[in-house]
């Protein structure tokens, strides 16, 4: 657990990940992780057994997700970077430096990055914990440019 990062209106979250197995509901990172019960509030990255990697962004408990990739493979390194810009109502997600999500339809932006966790999300159920390696996690209090994301991804 990283802990509380405070109020962030425009943000970038990026990390490297390697999944040992592509299983349902494995959570890579979650902001606003619940002290008990379950929660869809915050920014959450989650993988599915179908191979999908999704990001959910919400300030209420409604799961609003976008598919980052439908084809996540086990034992493969991926660089993931998500850029949230509440000012322009834009969510951009990059996979290995390539823009895979550009969403301007979000109406529920989290601004609090409290109780940030790596390797788990939604609940404390161990079956939802990520199985693999997560490396070089960074959270920025601004929207990084595509060039800045690409420089980290190299």
PDB file of C-alpha atoms in Angstrom:
ATOM      1  CA  UNK A   1       0.000   0.000   0.000  1.00  0.00           C
ATOM      2  CA  UNK A   2       1.262   3.441  -0.939  1.00  0.00           C
ATOM      3  CA  UNK A   3      -1.167   5.398   1.248  1.00  0.00           C
ATOM      4  CA  UNK A   4      -2.779   8.797   0.697  1.00  0.00           C
ATOM      5  CA  UNK A   5      -1.615  11.080  -2.111  1.00  0.00           C
ATOM      6  CA  UNK A   6      -4.267  13.755  -1.526  1.00  0.00           C
ATOM      7  CA  UNK A   7      -6.278  15.766  -4.032  1.00  0.00           C
ATOM      8  CA  UNK A   8      -5.184  15.479  -7.666  1.00  0.00           C
ATOM      9  CA  UNK A   9      -7.389  16.981 -10.403  1.00  0.00           C
ATOM     10  CA  UNK A  10      -5.207  16.159 -13.416  1.00  0.00           C
ATOM     11  CA  UNK A  11      -3.066  13.051 -13.093  1.00  0.00           C
ATOM     12  CA  UNK A  12      -0.929  10.383 -14.720  1.00  0.00           C
ATOM     13  CA  UNK A  13      -0.537   6.851 -13.387  1.00  0.00           C
ATOM     14  CA  UNK A  14       2.009   4.600 -15.054  1.00  0.00           C
ATOM     15  CA  UNK A  15       3.654   1.253 -14.370  1.00  0.00           C
ATOM     16  CA  UNK A  16       5.196  -1.859 -15.883  1.00  0.00           C
ATOM     17  CA  UNK A  17       3.385  -5.167 -15.385  1.00  0.00           C
ATOM     18  CA  UNK A  18       3.981  -8.843 -16.088  1.00  0.00           C
ATOM     19  CA  UNK A  19       1.104 -11.201 -15.324  1.00  0.00           C
ATOM     20  CA  UNK A  20       1.872 -14.778 -14.294  1.00  0.00           C
ATOM     21  CA  UNK A  21      -1.627 -15.830 -15.306  1.00  0.00           C
ATOM     22  CA  UNK A  22      -4.446 -13.937 -16.950  1.00  0.00           C
ATOM     23  CA  UNK A  23      -7.248 -14.579 -14.473  1.00  0.00           C
ATOM     24  CA  UNK A  24     -10.523 -12.821 -13.798  1.00  0.00           C
ATOM     25  CA  UNK A  25     -10.663  -9.737 -11.624  1.00  0.00           C
ATOM     26  CA  UNK A  26      -6.952  -9.473 -10.822  1.00  0.00           C
ATOM     27  CA  UNK A  27      -6.348  -5.873  -9.733  1.00  0.00           C
ATOM     28  CA  UNK A  28      -3.101  -4.121 -10.549  1.00  0.00           C
ATOM     29  CA  UNK A  29      -3.635  -0.725  -8.896  1.00  0.00           C
ATOM     30  CA  UNK A  30      -6.536   0.987  -7.131  1.00  0.00           C
ATOM     31  CA  UNK A  31      -6.835   4.478  -5.675  1.00  0.00           C
ATOM     32  CA  UNK A  32      -9.363   4.976  -2.874  1.00  0.00           C
ATOM     33  CA  UNK A  33      -9.091   1.320  -1.840  1.00  0.00           C
ATOM     34  CA  UNK A  34     -11.892   0.539   0.656  1.00  0.00           C
ATOM     35  CA  UNK A  35     -11.075  -0.068   4.322  1.00  0.00           C
ATOM     36  CA  UNK A  36     -13.774  -2.747   4.245  1.00  0.00           C
ATOM     37  CA  UNK A  37     -16.333  -4.074   1.799  1.00  0.00           C
ATOM     38  CA  UNK A  38     -16.011  -3.256  -1.903  1.00  0.00           C
ATOM     39  CA  UNK A  39     -15.643  -0.091  -3.960  1.00  0.00           C
ATOM     40  CA  UNK A  40     -15.532   1.106  -7.555  1.00  0.00           C
ATOM     41  CA  UNK A  41     -14.520   4.630  -6.484  1.00  0.00           C
ATOM     42  CA  UNK A  42     -11.176   5.918  -7.770  1.00  0.00           C
ATOM     43  CA  UNK A  43      -8.886   4.739 -10.546  1.00  0.00           C
ATOM     44  CA  UNK A  44      -8.588   0.964 -10.876  1.00  0.00           C
ATOM     45  CA  UNK A  45      -6.725  -1.277 -13.328  1.00  0.00           C
ATOM     46  CA  UNK A  46      -8.112  -4.800 -13.583  1.00  0.00           C
ATOM     47  CA  UNK A  47      -7.362  -7.840 -15.777  1.00  0.00           C
ATOM     48  CA  UNK A  48      -9.836 -10.477 -16.942  1.00  0.00           C
ATOM     49  CA  UNK A  49      -9.452 -14.129 -17.995  1.00  0.00           C
ATOM     50  CA  UNK A  50     -10.556 -13.117 -21.497  1.00  0.00           C
ATOM     51  CA  UNK A  51      -7.221 -11.303 -21.794  1.00  0.00           C
ATOM     52  CA  UNK A  52      -8.731  -7.858 -21.328  1.00  0.00           C
ATOM     53  CA  UNK A  53      -7.021  -5.173 -19.265  1.00  0.00           C
ATOM     54  CA  UNK A  54      -9.476  -2.496 -18.165  1.00  0.00           C
ATOM     55  CA  UNK A  55      -9.302   0.821 -16.381  1.00  0.00           C
ATOM     56  CA  UNK A  56     -12.190   2.104 -14.304  1.00  0.00           C
ATOM     57  CA  UNK A  57     -12.435   5.780 -13.341  1.00  0.00           C
ATOM     58  CA  UNK A  58     -15.224   6.959 -11.038  1.00  0.00           C
ATOM     59  CA  UNK A  59     -15.998   9.318  -8.158  1.00  0.00           C
ATOM     60  CA  UNK A  60     -19.068   7.296  -7.182  1.00  0.00           C
ATOM     61  CA  UNK A  61     -19.580   3.533  -6.899  1.00  0.00           C
ATOM     62  CA  UNK A  62     -20.526   3.006 -10.561  1.00  0.00           C
ATOM     63  CA  UNK A  63     -17.971   0.945 -12.553  1.00  0.00           C
ATOM     64  CA  UNK A  64     -17.146   3.001 -15.659  1.00  0.00           C
ATOM     65  CA  UNK A  65     -14.505   1.113 -17.576  1.00  0.00           C
ATOM     66  CA  UNK A  66     -12.539   1.269 -20.786  1.00  0.00           C
ATOM     67  CA  UNK A  67     -10.637  -1.626 -22.337  1.00  0.00           C
ATOM     68  CA  UNK A  68      -6.914  -0.871 -22.543  1.00  0.00           C
ATOM     69  CA  UNK A  69      -6.281  -4.089 -24.478  1.00  0.00           C
ATOM     70  CA  UNK A  70      -8.413  -7.162 -25.173  1.00  0.00           C
ATOM     71  CA  UNK A  71      -5.314  -9.361 -25.594  1.00  0.00           C
ATOM     72  CA  UNK A  72      -3.214  -9.361 -22.420  1.00  0.00           C
ATOM     73  CA  UNK A  73      -0.757 -12.279 -22.550  1.00  0.00           C
ATOM     74  CA  UNK A  74       0.820 -13.974 -19.507  1.00  0.00           C
ATOM     75  CA  UNK A  75       4.607 -13.745 -19.008  1.00  0.00           C
ATOM     76  CA  UNK A  76       4.822 -10.586 -21.154  1.00  0.00           C
ATOM     77  CA  UNK A  77       5.939  -7.154 -19.960  1.00  0.00           C
ATOM     78  CA  UNK A  78       3.601  -4.213 -20.650  1.00  0.00           C
ATOM     79  CA  UNK A  79       4.004  -0.515 -19.945  1.00  0.00           C
ATOM     80  CA  UNK A  80       0.686   1.119 -19.019  1.00  0.00           C
ATOM     81  CA  UNK A  81       0.146   4.860 -18.644  1.00  0.00           C
ATOM     82  CA  UNK A  82      -3.207   6.521 -17.926  1.00  0.00           C
ATOM     83  CA  UNK A  83      -3.683  10.273 -18.113  1.00  0.00           C
ATOM     84  CA  UNK A  84      -6.756  11.838 -16.527  1.00  0.00           C
ATOM     85  CA  UNK A  85      -7.555  15.454 -17.248  1.00  0.00           C
ATOM     86  CA  UNK A  86     -10.685  16.581 -15.419  1.00  0.00           C
ATOM     87  CA  UNK A  87     -10.323  20.091 -16.888  1.00  0.00           C
ATOM     88  CA  UNK A  88     -10.791  18.801 -20.450  1.00  0.00           C
ATOM     89  CA  UNK A  89     -12.863  15.750 -19.390  1.00  0.00           C
ATOM     90  CA  UNK A  90     -10.412  13.432 -21.147  1.00  0.00           C
ATOM     91  CA  UNK A  91      -9.015  10.021 -20.237  1.00  0.00           C
ATOM     92  CA  UNK A  92      -6.126   8.740 -22.351  1.00  0.00           C
ATOM     93  CA  UNK A  93      -4.484   5.357 -21.826  1.00  0.00           C
ATOM     94  CA  UNK A  94      -1.297   4.173 -23.509  1.00  0.00           C
ATOM     95  CA  UNK A  95      -0.116   0.577 -23.797  1.00  0.00           C
ATOM     96  CA  UNK A  96       3.568   0.227 -24.673  1.00  0.00           C
ATOM     97  CA  UNK A  97       3.534   3.844 -25.874  1.00  0.00           C
ATOM     98  CA  UNK A  98       0.503   3.438 -28.153  1.00  0.00           C
ATOM     99  CA  UNK A  99      -2.715   5.324 -27.404  1.00  0.00           C
ATOM    100  CA  UNK A 100      -5.422   2.663 -26.888  1.00  0.00           C
ATOM    101  CA  UNK A 101      -8.104   4.685 -25.072  1.00  0.00           C
ATOM    102  CA  UNK A 102      -9.277   8.241 -25.635  1.00  0.00           C
ATOM    103  CA  UNK A 103     -12.498   8.872 -23.768  1.00  0.00           C
ATOM    104  CA  UNK A 104     -14.187  12.265 -23.425  1.00  0.00           C
ATOM    105  CA  UNK A 105     -17.465  10.926 -22.037  1.00  0.00           C
ATOM    106  CA  UNK A 106     -16.524  10.627 -18.341  1.00  0.00           C
ATOM    107  CA  UNK A 107     -18.752  12.581 -16.010  1.00  0.00           C
ATOM    108  CA  UNK A 108     -17.480  11.217 -12.702  1.00  0.00           C
ATOM    109  CA  UNK A 109     -13.864  12.196 -11.987  1.00  0.00           C
ATOM    110  CA  UNK A 110     -12.153  11.151  -8.758  1.00  0.00           C
ATOM    111  CA  UNK A 111     -10.030  13.933  -7.304  1.00  0.00           C
ATOM    112  CA  UNK A 112      -8.905  12.169  -4.153  1.00  0.00           C
ATOM    113  CA  UNK A 113      -6.032   9.701  -4.431  1.00  0.00           C
ATOM    114  CA  UNK A 114      -6.409   8.252  -0.952  1.00  0.00           C
ATOM    115  CA  UNK A 115      -5.421   4.752   0.136  1.00  0.00           C
ATOM    116  CA  UNK A 116      -3.572   3.868  -3.073  1.00  0.00           C
ATOM    117  CA  UNK A 117      -2.807   0.144  -3.325  1.00  0.00           C
ATOM    118  CA  UNK A 118      -0.689  -1.874  -5.723  1.00  0.00           C
ATOM    119  CA  UNK A 119      -1.527  -5.494  -6.504  1.00  0.00           C
ATOM    120  CA  UNK A 120      -5.063  -5.457  -5.166  1.00  0.00           C
ATOM    121  CA  UNK A 121      -8.305  -3.569  -5.665  1.00  0.00           C
ATOM    122  CA  UNK A 122     -12.078  -3.510  -5.274  1.00  0.00           C
ATOM    123  CA  UNK A 123     -11.954  -5.626  -2.096  1.00  0.00           C
ATOM    124  CA  UNK A 124      -9.529  -7.435   0.213  1.00  0.00           C
ATOM    125  CA  UNK A 125     -10.424 -10.797  -1.360  1.00  0.00           C
ATOM    126  CA  UNK A 126      -7.060 -12.530  -2.003  1.00  0.00           C
ATOM    127  CA  UNK A 127      -8.528 -14.107  -5.158  1.00  0.00           C
ATOM    128  CA  UNK A 128      -8.549 -10.588  -6.664  1.00  0.00           C
ATOM    129  CA  UNK A 129      -4.877  -9.891  -5.901  1.00  0.00           C
ATOM    130  CA  UNK A 130      -2.587  -9.553  -8.908  1.00  0.00           C
ATOM    131  CA  UNK A 131      -0.371 -12.563  -9.630  1.00  0.00           C
ATOM    132  CA  UNK A 132       2.812 -11.331 -11.249  1.00  0.00           C
ATOM    133  CA  UNK A 133       5.232  -8.402 -11.139  1.00  0.00           C
ATOM    134  CA  UNK A 134       4.435  -4.690 -11.029  1.00  0.00           C
ATOM    135  CA  UNK A 135       7.395  -2.339 -11.389  1.00  0.00           C
ATOM    136  CA  UNK A 136       8.271   1.366 -11.673  1.00  0.00           C
ATOM    137  CA  UNK A 137       4.893   2.658 -10.501  1.00  0.00           C
ATOM    138  CA  UNK A 138       4.561   6.430 -10.620  1.00  0.00           C
ATOM    139  CA  UNK A 139       1.695   8.825  -9.948  1.00  0.00           C
ATOM    140  CA  UNK A 140       2.005  12.407 -11.202  1.00  0.00           C
ATOM    141  CA  UNK A 141      -0.180  15.347 -10.215  1.00  0.00           C
ATOM    142  CA  UNK A 142      -0.388  16.507 -13.819  1.00  0.00           C
ATOM    143  CA  UNK A 143      -1.230  15.135 -17.227  1.00  0.00           C
ATOM    144  CA  UNK A 144       2.018  13.960 -18.839  1.00  0.00           C
ATOM    145  CA  UNK A 145       2.434  14.559 -22.572  1.00  0.00           C
ATOM    146  CA  UNK A 146       2.682  11.648 -25.038  1.00  0.00           C
ATOM    147  CA  UNK A 147       6.415  12.432 -25.467  1.00  0.00           C
ATOM    148  CA  UNK A 148       6.977  12.219 -21.698  1.00  0.00           C
ATOM    149  CA  UNK A 149       5.152   8.876 -21.534  1.00  0.00           C
ATOM    150  CA  UNK A 150       7.077   7.550 -24.510  1.00  0.00           C
ATOM    151  CA  UNK A 151      10.419   8.510 -22.911  1.00  0.00           C
ATOM    152  CA  UNK A 152       9.588   6.423 -19.814  1.00  0.00           C
ATOM    153  CA  UNK A 153       8.341   3.521 -21.899  1.00  0.00           C
ATOM    154  CA  UNK A 154      11.648   3.126 -23.765  1.00  0.00           C
TER     155      UNK A 154
END
